[in-house]
Amino acid sequence: MGSKSHTVEFTDEILRNRLNAYRLADREHWNFRGNAVRQHGHAYFQYPAMMVPQMVGDLLDAIVGQHPGYRRVYDPFAGSGTALTEAMIRGLDFTGRDINPMAVLLCQAKTIPFFDAALQEKSIQVFASARNARKSSIAVEFPNRKKWFQDSVAIELSKLRRAIQAEPAVWARRFFWVAMAETVRMTSNSRTSTFKLHIRPKDEIDGRRLSPLAIFEKITARNIAHLRMQKELLRNAGFIERGHYHGSVDIRIGDSALQEKTSTKMEFDILVTSPPYGDNTSTVPYGQHSYLPLQWIDLEDISTGIDRSCLGTTHEIDRRSLGGSRRGIKDVVESLRQRSPSLSATIDGLQGEKPDRIARVVAFCRDLNRCIAPAVAAMQKNAVMIWILGNRKVGGKPVPLDRILSDFLVANGARHITIINREIPSKRMAVRNNISATMRTENVVVMRKGIE
Ligand SMILES: C[S@@+](CC[C@H](N)C(=O)[O-])C[C@H]1O[C@@H](n2cnc3c(N)ncnc32)[C@H](O)[C@@H]1O
């Protein structure tokens, strides 16, 4: 044992102590009870299963406090961009990937130039153009459009779509598309109490008198107020130059399992992410939740040449996400078992259950494992990796995802620092997904790259 390994141990201990210090000061610290409010850039849209911003902020502070030179943050499952916003508040660079175009749009909207006065003027223009529009044809068609939108709603949404398309600046259009997405969520015939597409009863639909234009105006005004708050925070910290965030931000649509092939050199200092907890269909259907909004948004504004087939069915984005396909899993079970003793024990525990249950767990873990190698490869040595995830139950039995993930990370050359277990105080996610009995806590797995 040389002094090098001694230094590594010491470095790890400092981080462990920094993270433990929060709980020593307040036993309930990581639960953020009544303190998980979403403001400024965190509050534009209700994306499912968002991380608690304050938690991400504290984790980043602990890491950067120890390593002031760590500036480059990576989130391979960026979602609505909670890590992005917290990184920006600290003046850090950020790279994010997500398979869902809606998530990428949400991240893009948080990094537009902070030209709030111009945005205000542009919004007045968009409102007027939509309100005064003569054309009343329906601008988009997709299977079951009439099921999900009353004609009167579809006509107003079409006016809004055309008014946003007429705005010349793409950064402003992105901001308006997010308000449009929230408007679609509020005015479609799908219930807002669940992330799945779930039609409202007919009498309820018939009784609704909705004005998408009025709703859009309200949401836009609210979001501009949030943008101003975010700008204020960034400006006070000295992170805005001529209206633009001073750090580097790179957000793209991508499958994080394929990241290695698409990138040349990525060297990040901090990974902070929350991957899905299980296959989207039986946990959180991010894709279904985004399906209706994405029908109304000009996808070219998210990414040029975007592959529209992701909207081929209501399930397509979820099918492409972790655990979305079970094809070929028989060929990988043995190698996955070898990589993760915890997964092996979980599979043994599920023997005798419906075969479908084992298949679901294996497919998800196979895809999660596929994302680990590229993610670790993208980090510099001694980089800190924070993975936030819950242990769900399948067939009444717990799936220890935190330990499975730790095994996969160790197999890819990472070392364990600590795991923080926290309660999920908000019932929103659990109740909305009918998995309240299976998920009340989540784990923050902290690792570093390098095995000495
Ligand atoms: C728990 S959410 C992330 C939420 C995010 N931390 C936030 O605070 O908003 C998980 C994300 O992983 C994305 N995802 C699922 N499979 C993926 C894959 N193979 N590659 C990249 N992103 C994926 C989903 O679209 C979803 O946005």
Coordinates of C-alpha atoms and ligand atoms in Angstrom, one line a residue:
M1 CA 0.0 0.0 0.0
G2 CA 1.6 3.2 -1.1
S3 CA 0.9 6.7 0.0
K4 CA -1.1 7.2 -3.2
S5 CA -3.9 4.9 -2.0
H6 CA -3.7 6.6 1.4
T7 CA -4.4 9.9 -0.3
V8 CA -7.4 8.4 -2.1
E9 CA -8.9 7.1 1.1
F10 CA -8.4 10.5 2.7
T11 CA -10.0 12.3 -0.2
D12 CA -13.0 9.9 0.0
E13 CA -13.3 10.4 3.7
I14 CA -13.4 14.2 3.4
L15 CA -16.4 13.9 1.0
R16 CA -18.1 11.4 3.2
N17 CA -17.7 13.7 6.2
R18 CA -19.0 16.7 4.2
L19 CA -22.1 14.8 3.2
N20 CA -22.6 13.4 6.7
A21 CA -22.3 16.8 8.2
Y22 CA -25.7 17.8 6.8
R23 CA -27.4 15.0 8.7
L24 CA -25.4 15.6 11.8
A25 CA -26.7 19.2 11.9
D26 CA -30.2 18.0 11.2
R27 CA -31.3 14.4 11.3
E28 CA -34.1 15.2 8.8
H29 CA -32.0 17.2 6.5
W30 CA -32.2 15.1 3.3
N31 CA -36.0 14.7 3.6
F32 CA -36.6 18.4 2.8
R33 CA -40.0 18.2 4.4
G34 CA -42.1 21.2 3.5
N35 CA -38.9 22.7 1.9
A36 CA -39.0 21.1 -1.5
V37 CA -40.5 24.2 -3.2
R38 CA -39.9 24.6 -6.9
Q39 CA -39.2 28.2 -7.9
H40 CA -37.6 30.2 -10.8
G41 CA -36.2 27.8 -13.5
H42 CA -37.5 24.8 -11.6
A43 CA -41.1 25.7 -12.0
Y44 CA -41.9 26.0 -15.7
F45 CA -43.5 22.6 -16.2
Q46 CA -44.7 19.6 -14.1
Y47 CA -42.4 16.9 -15.4
P48 CA -42.7 13.5 -13.6
A49 CA -40.4 12.4 -10.8
M50 CA -38.2 15.5 -10.7
M51 CA -35.3 15.6 -8.2
V52 CA -35.6 17.9 -5.2
P53 CA -33.6 21.0 -6.2
Q54 CA -32.3 21.8 -2.7
M55 CA -30.9 18.3 -2.4
V56 CA -29.1 18.6 -5.7
G57 CA -27.8 22.0 -4.6
D58 CA -26.4 20.6 -1.3
L59 CA -24.7 17.7 -3.0
L60 CA -23.1 20.0 -5.5
D61 CA -22.0 22.4 -2.7
A62 CA -20.4 19.5 -0.8
I63 CA -18.5 18.3 -3.9
V64 CA -17.4 21.8 -5.2
G65 CA -16.5 22.8 -1.6
Q66 CA -14.0 20.0 -1.5
H67 CA -12.9 20.4 -5.2
P68 CA -13.2 24.0 -6.3
G69 CA -11.7 23.0 -9.7
Y70 CA -14.6 20.6 -10.4
R71 CA -16.6 22.6 -12.9
R72 CA -18.1 20.2 -15.5
V73 CA -21.4 18.5 -14.5
Y74 CA -23.0 15.7 -16.5
D75 CA -26.6 14.3 -16.3
P76 CA -27.3 11.4 -18.6
F77 CA -31.0 11.4 -17.6
A78 CA -31.5 15.1 -17.5
G79 CA -35.4 15.2 -17.4
S80 CA -36.7 18.6 -16.7
G81 CA -33.2 19.9 -15.9
T82 CA -33.1 20.1 -12.1
A83 CA -29.4 19.4 -12.1
L84 CA -28.9 21.9 -14.9
T85 CA -30.5 24.7 -13.0
E86 CA -28.6 24.0 -9.8
A87 CA -25.4 23.8 -11.8
M88 CA -26.1 27.2 -13.4
I89 CA -26.8 28.8 -10.0
R90 CA -23.2 27.7 -9.1
G91 CA -21.7 28.9 -12.3
L92 CA -20.8 25.4 -13.5
D93 CA -20.7 23.9 -17.0
F94 CA -23.4 21.4 -17.8
T95 CA -23.9 18.6 -20.3
G96 CA -27.2 16.7 -20.4
R97 CA -28.8 14.0 -22.4
D98 CA -32.3 12.6 -22.4
I99 CA -34.2 10.3 -24.7
N100 CA -37.4 12.3 -24.4
P101 CA -37.6 15.4 -26.7
M102 CA -39.9 17.0 -24.1
A103 CA -37.2 16.8 -21.5
V104 CA -34.7 18.4 -23.8
L105 CA -37.0 21.2 -24.6
L106 CA -37.5 21.9 -20.9
C107 CA -33.7 22.1 -20.4
Q108 CA -33.4 24.3 -23.5
A109 CA -36.0 26.7 -22.1
K110 CA -33.9 27.1 -18.9
T111 CA -30.8 28.2 -20.8
I112 CA -32.3 30.8 -23.2
P113 CA -30.8 34.3 -23.2
F114 CA -32.3 36.1 -20.1
F115 CA -33.9 38.8 -22.2
D116 CA -37.0 39.1 -20.1
A117 CA -38.2 42.5 -21.4
A118 CA -38.0 41.3 -25.0
L119 CA -39.8 38.1 -24.0
Q120 CA -42.5 40.1 -22.4
E121 CA -43.0 42.1 -25.7
K122 CA -42.9 39.0 -27.8
S123 CA -45.5 37.3 -25.6
I124 CA -47.9 40.2 -26.1
Q125 CA -47.3 39.7 -29.9
V126 CA -48.0 36.0 -29.6
F127 CA -51.2 36.6 -27.5
A128 CA -52.5 39.1 -30.0
S129 CA -51.7 37.1 -33.0
A130 CA -53.5 34.0 -31.6
R131 CA -56.5 36.0 -30.4
N132 CA -56.9 37.9 -33.7
A133 CA -56.3 34.9 -35.9
R134 CA -58.9 34.4 -38.6
K135 CA -57.8 30.9 -39.7
S136 CA -59.6 28.3 -37.6
S137 CA -58.3 25.1 -39.2
I138 CA -56.8 22.4 -36.9
A139 CA -53.1 22.5 -37.4
V140 CA -52.1 19.0 -36.4
E141 CA -53.6 15.6 -36.9
F142 CA -52.6 12.4 -35.2
P143 CA -54.4 9.1 -34.3
N144 CA -57.3 9.7 -31.8
R145 CA -56.9 13.5 -31.9
K146 CA -60.7 13.9 -31.4
K147 CA -60.5 11.6 -28.4
W148 CA -57.9 13.7 -26.6
F149 CA -59.0 17.2 -27.7
Q150 CA -62.4 18.8 -28.1
D151 CA -62.6 20.6 -31.4
S152 CA -63.0 24.0 -29.8
V153 CA -59.8 23.3 -27.8
A154 CA -57.9 22.0 -30.9
I155 CA -58.9 25.2 -32.8
E156 CA -57.4 27.5 -30.1
L157 CA -54.3 25.4 -29.7
S158 CA -53.8 25.6 -33.5
K159 CA -54.0 29.4 -33.3
L160 CA -51.4 29.4 -30.6
R161 CA -49.2 27.0 -32.5
R162 CA -49.3 29.2 -35.6
A163 CA -48.7 32.4 -33.5
I164 CA -45.6 30.8 -31.8
Q165 CA -44.3 29.6 -35.2
A166 CA -44.5 33.2 -36.4
E167 CA -42.1 34.3 -33.7
P168 CA -38.7 34.7 -35.4
A169 CA -36.3 33.8 -32.5
V170 CA -35.9 30.1 -31.7
W171 CA -34.9 30.8 -28.1
A172 CA -38.2 32.6 -27.6
R173 CA -40.2 30.0 -29.4
R174 CA -38.7 27.3 -27.1
F175 CA -39.8 29.3 -24.1
F176 CA -43.4 29.6 -25.5
W177 CA -43.5 25.9 -26.4
V178 CA -43.0 25.0 -22.8
A179 CA -46.0 27.2 -21.8
M180 CA -47.9 25.5 -24.7
A181 CA -47.0 22.1 -23.4
E182 CA -48.4 23.0 -20.0
T183 CA -51.5 24.4 -21.7
V184 CA -52.0 21.1 -23.6
R185 CA -51.6 19.2 -20.4
M186 CA -54.3 21.3 -18.8
T187 CA -56.8 21.3 -21.7
S188 CA -56.6 17.8 -23.1
N189 CA -59.2 15.2 -22.2
S190 CA -56.7 13.2 -20.3
R191 CA -56.8 13.4 -16.5
T192 CA -54.1 15.6 -14.9
S193 CA -54.1 13.4 -11.8
T194 CA -52.0 10.7 -13.5
F195 CA -48.9 10.6 -15.7
K196 CA -50.5 8.0 -17.9
L197 CA -52.9 9.0 -20.7
H198 CA -56.2 8.3 -19.0
I199 CA -59.4 9.7 -20.6
R200 CA -61.8 11.7 -18.4
P201 CA -65.5 10.5 -18.2
K202 CA -67.6 11.8 -21.1
D203 CA -69.9 13.9 -18.9
E204 CA -66.9 15.6 -17.4
I205 CA -65.5 16.4 -20.9
D206 CA -68.8 17.7 -22.1
G207 CA -69.1 19.9 -19.1
R208 CA -65.7 21.6 -19.4
R209 CA -65.5 25.1 -20.8
L210 CA -61.9 25.7 -21.6
S211 CA -60.0 28.5 -23.1
P212 CA -56.5 27.4 -24.0
L213 CA -55.6 31.0 -25.0
A214 CA -56.4 32.3 -21.5
I215 CA -54.6 29.4 -19.9
F216 CA -51.6 29.9 -22.1
E217 CA -51.5 33.7 -21.3
K218 CA -51.5 32.9 -17.6
I219 CA -48.8 30.3 -17.8
T220 CA -46.6 32.4 -19.9
A221 CA -46.9 35.4 -17.5
R222 CA -46.1 33.0 -14.6
N223 CA -43.1 31.6 -16.4
I224 CA -41.7 35.0 -17.4
A225 CA -41.9 35.9 -13.7
H226 CA -39.9 32.7 -12.9
L227 CA -37.4 33.5 -15.6
R228 CA -36.9 37.0 -14.0
M229 CA -36.2 35.3 -10.7
Q230 CA -33.7 33.0 -12.2
K231 CA -32.0 35.9 -14.0
E232 CA -31.8 37.8 -10.7
L233 CA -30.1 34.9 -9.0
L234 CA -27.6 34.4 -11.8
R235 CA -26.9 38.1 -12.2
N236 CA -26.3 38.6 -8.5
A237 CA -23.8 35.7 -8.6
G238 CA -22.1 37.3 -11.6
F239 CA -22.9 34.5 -14.0
I240 CA -24.7 36.5 -16.7
E241 CA -22.8 38.3 -19.4
R242 CA -24.9 40.5 -21.8
G243 CA -28.0 38.5 -21.0
H244 CA -26.4 35.1 -21.5
Y245 CA -25.3 32.5 -19.0
H246 CA -21.5 32.6 -18.8
G247 CA -20.9 28.8 -18.5
S248 CA -21.0 26.2 -21.3
V249 CA -24.2 24.2 -21.7
D250 CA -24.7 21.3 -24.0
I251 CA -28.1 19.5 -24.0
R252 CA -29.2 17.0 -26.6
I253 CA -31.6 14.2 -27.3
G254 CA -29.8 11.0 -26.9
D255 CA -29.9 7.4 -25.6
S256 CA -27.4 7.3 -22.8
A257 CA -26.6 3.7 -23.5
L258 CA -25.2 4.9 -26.9
Q259 CA -23.4 7.9 -25.6
E260 CA -19.9 6.5 -26.1
K261 CA -20.4 6.0 -29.8
T262 CA -21.7 9.5 -30.4
S263 CA -19.1 11.5 -28.4
T264 CA -15.5 12.1 -29.0
K265 CA -14.0 13.2 -25.7
M266 CA -16.1 14.0 -22.6
E267 CA -14.4 14.6 -19.4
F268 CA -16.7 15.5 -16.6
D269 CA -15.9 16.1 -12.9
I270 CA -19.3 15.5 -11.4
L271 CA -22.2 13.3 -12.5
V272 CA -25.5 13.9 -10.9
T273 CA -28.5 12.1 -12.1
S274 CA -31.7 10.3 -11.4
P275 CA -32.4 7.4 -13.8
P276 CA -35.9 5.9 -14.0
Y277 CA -36.7 3.5 -11.2
G278 CA -37.9 0.7 -13.5
D279 CA -39.4 0.3 -16.9
N280 CA -41.5 3.3 -17.7
T281 CA -44.7 1.3 -18.3
S282 CA -44.9 -0.1 -14.8
T283 CA -43.4 2.9 -13.0
V284 CA -43.4 6.4 -14.5
P285 CA -44.4 6.8 -18.2
Y286 CA -42.4 9.9 -19.1
G287 CA -43.1 9.3 -22.8
Q288 CA -46.9 9.0 -22.4
H289 CA -46.9 12.1 -20.3
S290 CA -45.1 14.0 -23.1
Y291 CA -47.0 12.5 -26.0
L292 CA -49.9 15.0 -26.3
P293 CA -47.8 18.2 -25.7
L294 CA -45.2 17.0 -28.3
Q295 CA -48.0 16.7 -30.9
W296 CA -48.5 20.4 -30.8
I297 CA -44.9 21.6 -30.6
D298 CA -42.8 22.2 -33.6
L299 CA -40.2 19.4 -33.1
E300 CA -37.7 21.1 -35.4
D301 CA -37.4 23.8 -32.7
I302 CA -36.0 21.2 -30.3
S303 CA -33.6 19.6 -32.8
T304 CA -33.3 19.9 -36.5
G305 CA -34.0 16.7 -38.4
I306 CA -35.6 15.2 -35.4
D307 CA -36.8 11.6 -35.8
R308 CA -40.6 11.9 -35.6
S309 CA -41.1 8.2 -35.3
C310 CA -40.7 8.7 -31.5
L311 CA -44.3 9.8 -31.7
G312 CA -45.5 6.9 -33.7
T313 CA -47.6 5.6 -30.8
T314 CA -48.3 6.8 -27.3
H315 CA -45.8 4.2 -26.0
E316 CA -42.9 4.7 -28.4
I317 CA -40.7 7.0 -26.2
D318 CA -41.3 4.7 -23.2
R319 CA -40.5 1.7 -25.4
R320 CA -37.1 3.3 -26.3
S321 CA -36.4 4.1 -22.7
L322 CA -34.7 1.9 -20.1
G323 CA -36.4 -1.5 -19.8
G324 CA -38.8 -0.7 -22.6
S325 CA -38.0 -3.8 -24.6
R326 CA -37.4 -7.3 -23.3
R327 CA -36.0 -8.7 -26.5
G328 CA -32.8 -10.6 -26.1
I329 CA -32.7 -10.7 -22.3
K330 CA -32.2 -14.4 -22.1
D331 CA -28.8 -13.9 -23.7
V332 CA -27.6 -11.5 -21.0
V333 CA -29.0 -12.9 -17.7
E334 CA -25.9 -14.8 -16.8
S335 CA -23.4 -12.0 -17.5
L336 CA -25.6 -9.6 -15.6
R337 CA -25.8 -12.0 -12.7
Q338 CA -22.0 -12.1 -12.7
R339 CA -21.7 -8.4 -12.7
S340 CA -24.1 -7.9 -9.9
P341 CA -24.5 -10.3 -7.0
S342 CA -27.5 -8.2 -5.8
L343 CA -29.3 -8.6 -9.1
S344 CA -28.5 -12.4 -9.0
A345 CA -30.0 -12.7 -5.5
T346 CA -33.1 -10.6 -6.7
I347 CA -33.6 -13.0 -9.6
D348 CA -33.4 -16.0 -7.3
G349 CA -35.9 -14.4 -5.0
L350 CA -38.3 -13.9 -7.9
Q351 CA -38.2 -17.6 -9.0
G352 CA -41.7 -19.0 -8.9
E353 CA -43.2 -15.6 -9.6
K354 CA -44.8 -14.9 -13.0
P355 CA -41.9 -15.1 -15.6
D356 CA -42.9 -11.6 -16.7
R357 CA -41.7 -10.2 -13.4
I358 CA -38.2 -11.5 -13.8
A359 CA -38.1 -10.4 -17.4
R360 CA -39.1 -6.9 -16.4
V361 CA -36.4 -6.6 -13.8
V362 CA -33.7 -8.1 -16.1
A363 CA -34.6 -5.9 -19.1
F364 CA -34.4 -2.8 -17.0
C365 CA -31.1 -3.7 -15.3
R366 CA -29.6 -4.7 -18.7
D367 CA -30.4 -1.2 -20.1
L368 CA -29.2 0.5 -16.9
N369 CA -26.0 -1.4 -17.1
R370 CA -25.6 -0.4 -20.7
C371 CA -25.7 3.3 -19.7
I372 CA -23.0 2.8 -16.9
A373 CA -19.9 2.1 -19.0
P374 CA -20.3 5.2 -21.3
A375 CA -21.2 7.4 -18.3
V376 CA -18.1 6.3 -16.3
A377 CA -16.0 6.5 -19.4
A378 CA -17.0 10.2 -19.7
M379 CA -15.8 11.1 -16.3
Q380 CA -12.3 12.1 -15.3
K381 CA -10.4 10.1 -12.6
N382 CA -11.7 10.7 -9.1
A383 CA -14.8 12.4 -10.5
V384 CA -17.8 12.2 -8.1
M385 CA -20.9 10.3 -9.3
I386 CA -24.2 10.8 -7.6
W387 CA -27.0 8.5 -8.7
I388 CA -30.4 9.1 -7.1
L389 CA -32.9 6.2 -7.3
G390 CA -35.6 4.3 -5.5
N391 CA -36.0 0.7 -4.6
R392 CA -39.2 -0.5 -6.1
K393 CA -41.0 -3.7 -5.4
V394 CA -41.9 -6.3 -8.1
G395 CA -44.3 -9.1 -7.2
G396 CA -44.2 -7.7 -3.6
K397 CA -40.5 -8.2 -3.4
P398 CA -38.0 -5.3 -3.1
V399 CA -35.6 -4.8 -6.0
P400 CA -32.5 -3.2 -4.4
L401 CA -31.6 -1.0 -7.3
D402 CA -29.1 1.0 -5.2
R403 CA -27.1 -2.1 -4.6
I404 CA -27.5 -3.4 -8.2
L405 CA -26.4 0.0 -9.5
S406 CA -23.4 0.0 -7.1
D407 CA -22.4 -3.4 -8.4
F408 CA -22.5 -2.2 -12.0
L409 CA -20.5 0.9 -11.1
V410 CA -17.9 -1.1 -9.3
A411 CA -17.6 -3.5 -12.3
N412 CA -16.9 -0.4 -14.4
G413 CA -14.1 0.9 -12.2
A414 CA -15.8 3.0 -9.6
R415 CA -15.4 3.0 -5.8
H416 CA -18.1 3.4 -3.2
I417 CA -18.2 6.5 -1.0
T418 CA -21.6 6.4 0.7
I419 CA -25.3 5.9 0.3
I420 CA -27.8 8.4 1.7
N421 CA -31.2 7.1 2.3
R422 CA -34.0 9.7 2.3
E423 CA -37.7 9.7 2.6
I424 CA -39.9 11.1 -0.2
P425 CA -42.1 13.5 1.7
S426 CA -44.2 14.5 -1.3
K427 CA -46.9 12.0 -2.0
R428 CA -47.4 13.3 -5.5
M429 CA -45.3 10.8 -7.3
A430 CA -46.3 7.8 -5.3
V431 CA -50.0 8.5 -5.3
R432 CA -50.1 9.5 -9.0
N433 CA -48.6 6.2 -10.0
N434 CA -50.3 3.9 -7.7
I435 CA -47.1 2.7 -6.3
S436 CA -47.4 4.3 -2.9
A437 CA -47.0 1.0 -1.2
T438 CA -43.8 0.3 -3.1
M439 CA -41.8 3.5 -2.9
R440 CA -41.5 5.8 0.0
T441 CA -37.8 6.3 0.1
E442 CA -35.0 6.8 -2.3
N443 CA -31.3 6.4 -2.2
V444 CA -28.5 8.7 -3.1
V445 CA -25.6 6.5 -4.2
V446 CA -22.3 8.4 -4.1
M447 CA -19.3 6.9 -5.9
R448 CA -16.0 8.0 -7.4
K449 CA -14.3 7.0 -10.6
G450 CA -11.1 4.9 -10.0
I451 CA -10.4 1.8 -8.0
E452 CA -7.3 2.5 -5.9
Ligands
LIG1 C1 -36.3 10.4 -13.1 S1 -36.3 11.1 -14.7 C2 -35.1 12.4 -14.5 C3 -35.8 13.6 -13.8 C4 -34.8 14.7 -13.6 N1 -33.7 14.4 -12.7 C5 -35.5 16.0 -13.1 O1 -35.3 16.4 -12.0 O2 -36.4 16.4 -13.9 C6 -35.5 10.0 -15.7 C7 -35.3 10.4 -17.2 O3 -34.6 9.4 -17.9 C8 -34.9 9.5 -19.2 N2 -34.5 8.3 -19.9 C9 -35.0 7.0 -19.9 N3 -34.3 6.2 -20.6 C10 -33.2 6.9 -21.1 C11 -32.1 6.6 -22.0 N4 -31.9 5.4 -22.4 N5 -31.3 7.6 -22.3 C12 -31.4 8.8 -21.8 N6 -32.5 9.2 -21.1 C13 -33.4 8.2 -20.7 C14 -36.4 9.7 -19.2 O4 -36.9 10.3 -20.4 C15 -36.6 10.7 -18.0 O5 -36.6 12.0 -18.4

